[in-house]
mmCIF file of C-alpha atoms in Angstrom:
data_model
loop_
_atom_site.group_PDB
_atom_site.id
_atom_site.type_symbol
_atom_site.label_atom_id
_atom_site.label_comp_id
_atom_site.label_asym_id
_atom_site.label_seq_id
_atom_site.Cartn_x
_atom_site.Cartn_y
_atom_site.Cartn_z
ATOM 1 C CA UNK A 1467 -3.737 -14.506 9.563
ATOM 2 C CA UNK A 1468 -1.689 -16.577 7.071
ATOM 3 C CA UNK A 1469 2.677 -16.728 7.602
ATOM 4 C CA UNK A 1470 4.613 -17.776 4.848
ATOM 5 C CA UNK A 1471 8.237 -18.943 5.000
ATOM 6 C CA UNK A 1472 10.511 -19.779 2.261
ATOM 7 C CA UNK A 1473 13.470 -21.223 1.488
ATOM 8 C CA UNK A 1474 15.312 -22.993 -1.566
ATOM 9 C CA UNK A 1475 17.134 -19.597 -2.576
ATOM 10 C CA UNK A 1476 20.572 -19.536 -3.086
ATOM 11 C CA UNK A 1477 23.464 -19.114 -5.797
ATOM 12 C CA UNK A 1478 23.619 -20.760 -8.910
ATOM 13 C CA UNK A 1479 25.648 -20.151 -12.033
ATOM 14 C CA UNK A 1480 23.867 -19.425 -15.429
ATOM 15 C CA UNK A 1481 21.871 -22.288 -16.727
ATOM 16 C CA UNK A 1482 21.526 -24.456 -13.446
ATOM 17 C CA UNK A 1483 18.489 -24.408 -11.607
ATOM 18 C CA UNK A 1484 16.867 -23.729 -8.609
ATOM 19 C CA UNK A 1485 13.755 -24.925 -6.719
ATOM 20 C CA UNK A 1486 11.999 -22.234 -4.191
ATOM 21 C CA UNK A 1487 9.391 -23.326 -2.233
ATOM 22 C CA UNK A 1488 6.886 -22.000 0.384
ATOM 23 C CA UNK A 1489 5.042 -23.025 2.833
ATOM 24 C CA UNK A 1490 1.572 -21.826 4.574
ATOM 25 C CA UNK A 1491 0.780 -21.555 8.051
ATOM 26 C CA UNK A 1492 -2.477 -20.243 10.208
ATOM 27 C CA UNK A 1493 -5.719 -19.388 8.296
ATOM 28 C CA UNK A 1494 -4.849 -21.863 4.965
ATOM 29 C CA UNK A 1495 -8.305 -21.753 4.523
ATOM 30 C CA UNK A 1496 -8.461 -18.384 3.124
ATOM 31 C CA UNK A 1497 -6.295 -18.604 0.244
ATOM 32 C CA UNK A 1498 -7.146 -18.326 -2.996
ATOM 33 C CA UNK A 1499 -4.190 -17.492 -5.444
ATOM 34 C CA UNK A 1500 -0.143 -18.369 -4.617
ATOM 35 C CA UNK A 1501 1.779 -16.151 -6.274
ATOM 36 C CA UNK A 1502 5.716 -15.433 -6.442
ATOM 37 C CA UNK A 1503 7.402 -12.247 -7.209
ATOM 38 C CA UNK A 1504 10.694 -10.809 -7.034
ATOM 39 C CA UNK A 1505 12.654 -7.653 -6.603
ATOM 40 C CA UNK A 1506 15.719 -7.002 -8.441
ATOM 41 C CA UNK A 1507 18.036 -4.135 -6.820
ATOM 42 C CA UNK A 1508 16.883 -0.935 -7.555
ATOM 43 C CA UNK A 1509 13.889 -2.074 -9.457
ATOM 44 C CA UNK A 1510 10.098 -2.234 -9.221
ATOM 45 C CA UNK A 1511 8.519 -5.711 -8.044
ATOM 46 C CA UNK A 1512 7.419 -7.991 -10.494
ATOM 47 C CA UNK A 1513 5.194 -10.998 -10.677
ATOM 48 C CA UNK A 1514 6.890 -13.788 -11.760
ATOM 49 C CA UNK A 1515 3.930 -16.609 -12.181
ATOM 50 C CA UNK A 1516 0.800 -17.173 -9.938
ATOM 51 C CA UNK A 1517 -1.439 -20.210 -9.240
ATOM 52 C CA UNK A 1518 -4.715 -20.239 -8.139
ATOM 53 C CA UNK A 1519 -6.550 -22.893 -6.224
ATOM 54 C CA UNK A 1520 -8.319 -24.071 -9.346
ATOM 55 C CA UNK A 1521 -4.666 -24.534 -10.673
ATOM 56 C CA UNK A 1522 -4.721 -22.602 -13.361
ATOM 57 C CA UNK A 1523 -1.245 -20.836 -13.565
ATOM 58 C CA UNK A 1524 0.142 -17.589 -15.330
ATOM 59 C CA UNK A 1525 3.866 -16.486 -15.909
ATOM 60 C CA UNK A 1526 5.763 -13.869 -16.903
ATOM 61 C CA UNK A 1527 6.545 -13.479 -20.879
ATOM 62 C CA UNK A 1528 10.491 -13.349 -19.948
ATOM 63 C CA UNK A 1529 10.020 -16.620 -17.587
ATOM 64 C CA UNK A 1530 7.648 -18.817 -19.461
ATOM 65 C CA UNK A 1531 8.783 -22.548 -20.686
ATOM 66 C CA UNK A 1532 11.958 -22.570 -18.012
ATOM 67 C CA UNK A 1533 9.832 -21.980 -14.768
ATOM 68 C CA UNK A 1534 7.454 -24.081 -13.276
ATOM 69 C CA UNK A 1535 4.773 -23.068 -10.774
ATOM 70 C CA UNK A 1536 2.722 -25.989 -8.511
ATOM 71 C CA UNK A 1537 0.682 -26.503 -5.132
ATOM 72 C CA UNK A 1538 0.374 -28.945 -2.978
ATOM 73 C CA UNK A 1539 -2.701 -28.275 -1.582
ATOM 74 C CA UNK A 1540 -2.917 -30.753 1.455
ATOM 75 C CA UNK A 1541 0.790 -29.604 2.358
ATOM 76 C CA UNK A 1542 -0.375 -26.158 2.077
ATOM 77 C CA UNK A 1543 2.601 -25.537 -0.282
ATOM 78 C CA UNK A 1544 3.801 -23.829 -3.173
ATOM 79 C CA UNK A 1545 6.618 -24.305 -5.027
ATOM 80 C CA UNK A 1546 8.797 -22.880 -8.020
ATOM 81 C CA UNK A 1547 11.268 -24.588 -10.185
ATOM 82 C CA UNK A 1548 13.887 -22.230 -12.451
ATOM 83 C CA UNK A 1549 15.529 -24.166 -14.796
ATOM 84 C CA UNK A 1550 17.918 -22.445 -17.322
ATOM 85 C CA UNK A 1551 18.438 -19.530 -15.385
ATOM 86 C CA UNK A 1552 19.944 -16.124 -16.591
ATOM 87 C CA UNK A 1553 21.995 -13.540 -14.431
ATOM 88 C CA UNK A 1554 19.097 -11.260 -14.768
ATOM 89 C CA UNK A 1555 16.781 -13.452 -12.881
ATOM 90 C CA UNK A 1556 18.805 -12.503 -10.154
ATOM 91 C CA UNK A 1557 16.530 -10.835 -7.262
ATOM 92 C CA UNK A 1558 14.566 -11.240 -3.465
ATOM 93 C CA UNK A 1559 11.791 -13.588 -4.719
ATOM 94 C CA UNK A 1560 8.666 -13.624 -2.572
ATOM 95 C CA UNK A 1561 5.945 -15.802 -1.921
ATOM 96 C CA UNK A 1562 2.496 -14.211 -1.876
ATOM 97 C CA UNK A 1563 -0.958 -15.900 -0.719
ATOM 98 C CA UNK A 1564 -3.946 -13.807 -2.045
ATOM 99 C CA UNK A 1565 -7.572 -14.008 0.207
ATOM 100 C CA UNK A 1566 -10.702 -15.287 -0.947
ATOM 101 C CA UNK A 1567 -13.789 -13.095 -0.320
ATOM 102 C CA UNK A 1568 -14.242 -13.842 2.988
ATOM 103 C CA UNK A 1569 -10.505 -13.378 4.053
ATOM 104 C CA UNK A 1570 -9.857 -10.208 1.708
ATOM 105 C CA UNK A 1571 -6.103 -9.987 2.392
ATOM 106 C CA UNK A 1572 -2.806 -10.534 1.079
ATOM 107 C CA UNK A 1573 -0.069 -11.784 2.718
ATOM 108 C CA UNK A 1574 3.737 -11.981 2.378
ATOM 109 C CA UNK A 1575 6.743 -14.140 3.003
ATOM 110 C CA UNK A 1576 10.307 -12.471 3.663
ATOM 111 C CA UNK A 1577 11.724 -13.213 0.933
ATOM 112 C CA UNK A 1578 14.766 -15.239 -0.670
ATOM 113 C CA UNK A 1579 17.683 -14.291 -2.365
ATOM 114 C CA UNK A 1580 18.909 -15.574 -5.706
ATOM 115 C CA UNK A 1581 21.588 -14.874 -7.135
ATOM 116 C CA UNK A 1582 22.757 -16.345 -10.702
ATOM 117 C CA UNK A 1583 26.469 -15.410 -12.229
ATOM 118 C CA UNK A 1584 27.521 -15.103 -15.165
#
């Protein structure tokens, strides 16, 4: 079993930033890819950039040159900084860990709101 808890959420106007960050707990071993997602009311979740433990990273098209996705691998840690952030980013974001072959699950943290106004 992996937990994940997360924290850094929180409001912001439009522009600032924000730094989310999440850490892993229990079976570290078996995690391959950190990814973060978020939820916008009434809307589908989305992923918002993912990292895997070779460090090669992916984001989303609308989130690309203003976020920042890292690891700390010995801290078992994964962290997001938002910089210029729009009122649309607001949402729950969500720290996931994805298994390795061994460990073939996914796990999920509860989730932190941000909220960015206008």
């Amino acid at each position: 079993q992996v937990q994940l808890v997360e924290s850094g959420g929180g409001l912001v106007q439009a522009g600032g930033s924000l730094r989310l960050s999440c850490a892993a707990s229990g079976l570290v071993f078996s995690i391959n890819a950190m990814n973060w997602y978020r939820q916008a009311a009434g809307k589908e979740r989305e992923l918002v950039a993912g990292i895997t433990s070779g460090d090669k990273t992916n984001y989303a098209d609308s989130v690309k040159d203003r976020f920042t996705i890292s690891r700390d691998n010995a801290k078992n840690t994964v962290d997001l900084q938002m910089n210029s952030l729009k009122p649309e980013a607001t949402a729950v974001y969500y720290c996931q860990a994805h298994g390795t072959i061994r460990f073939p699950n996914d796990y999920w943290g509860q989730g932190t709101q941000v909220t960015v106004s206008s």
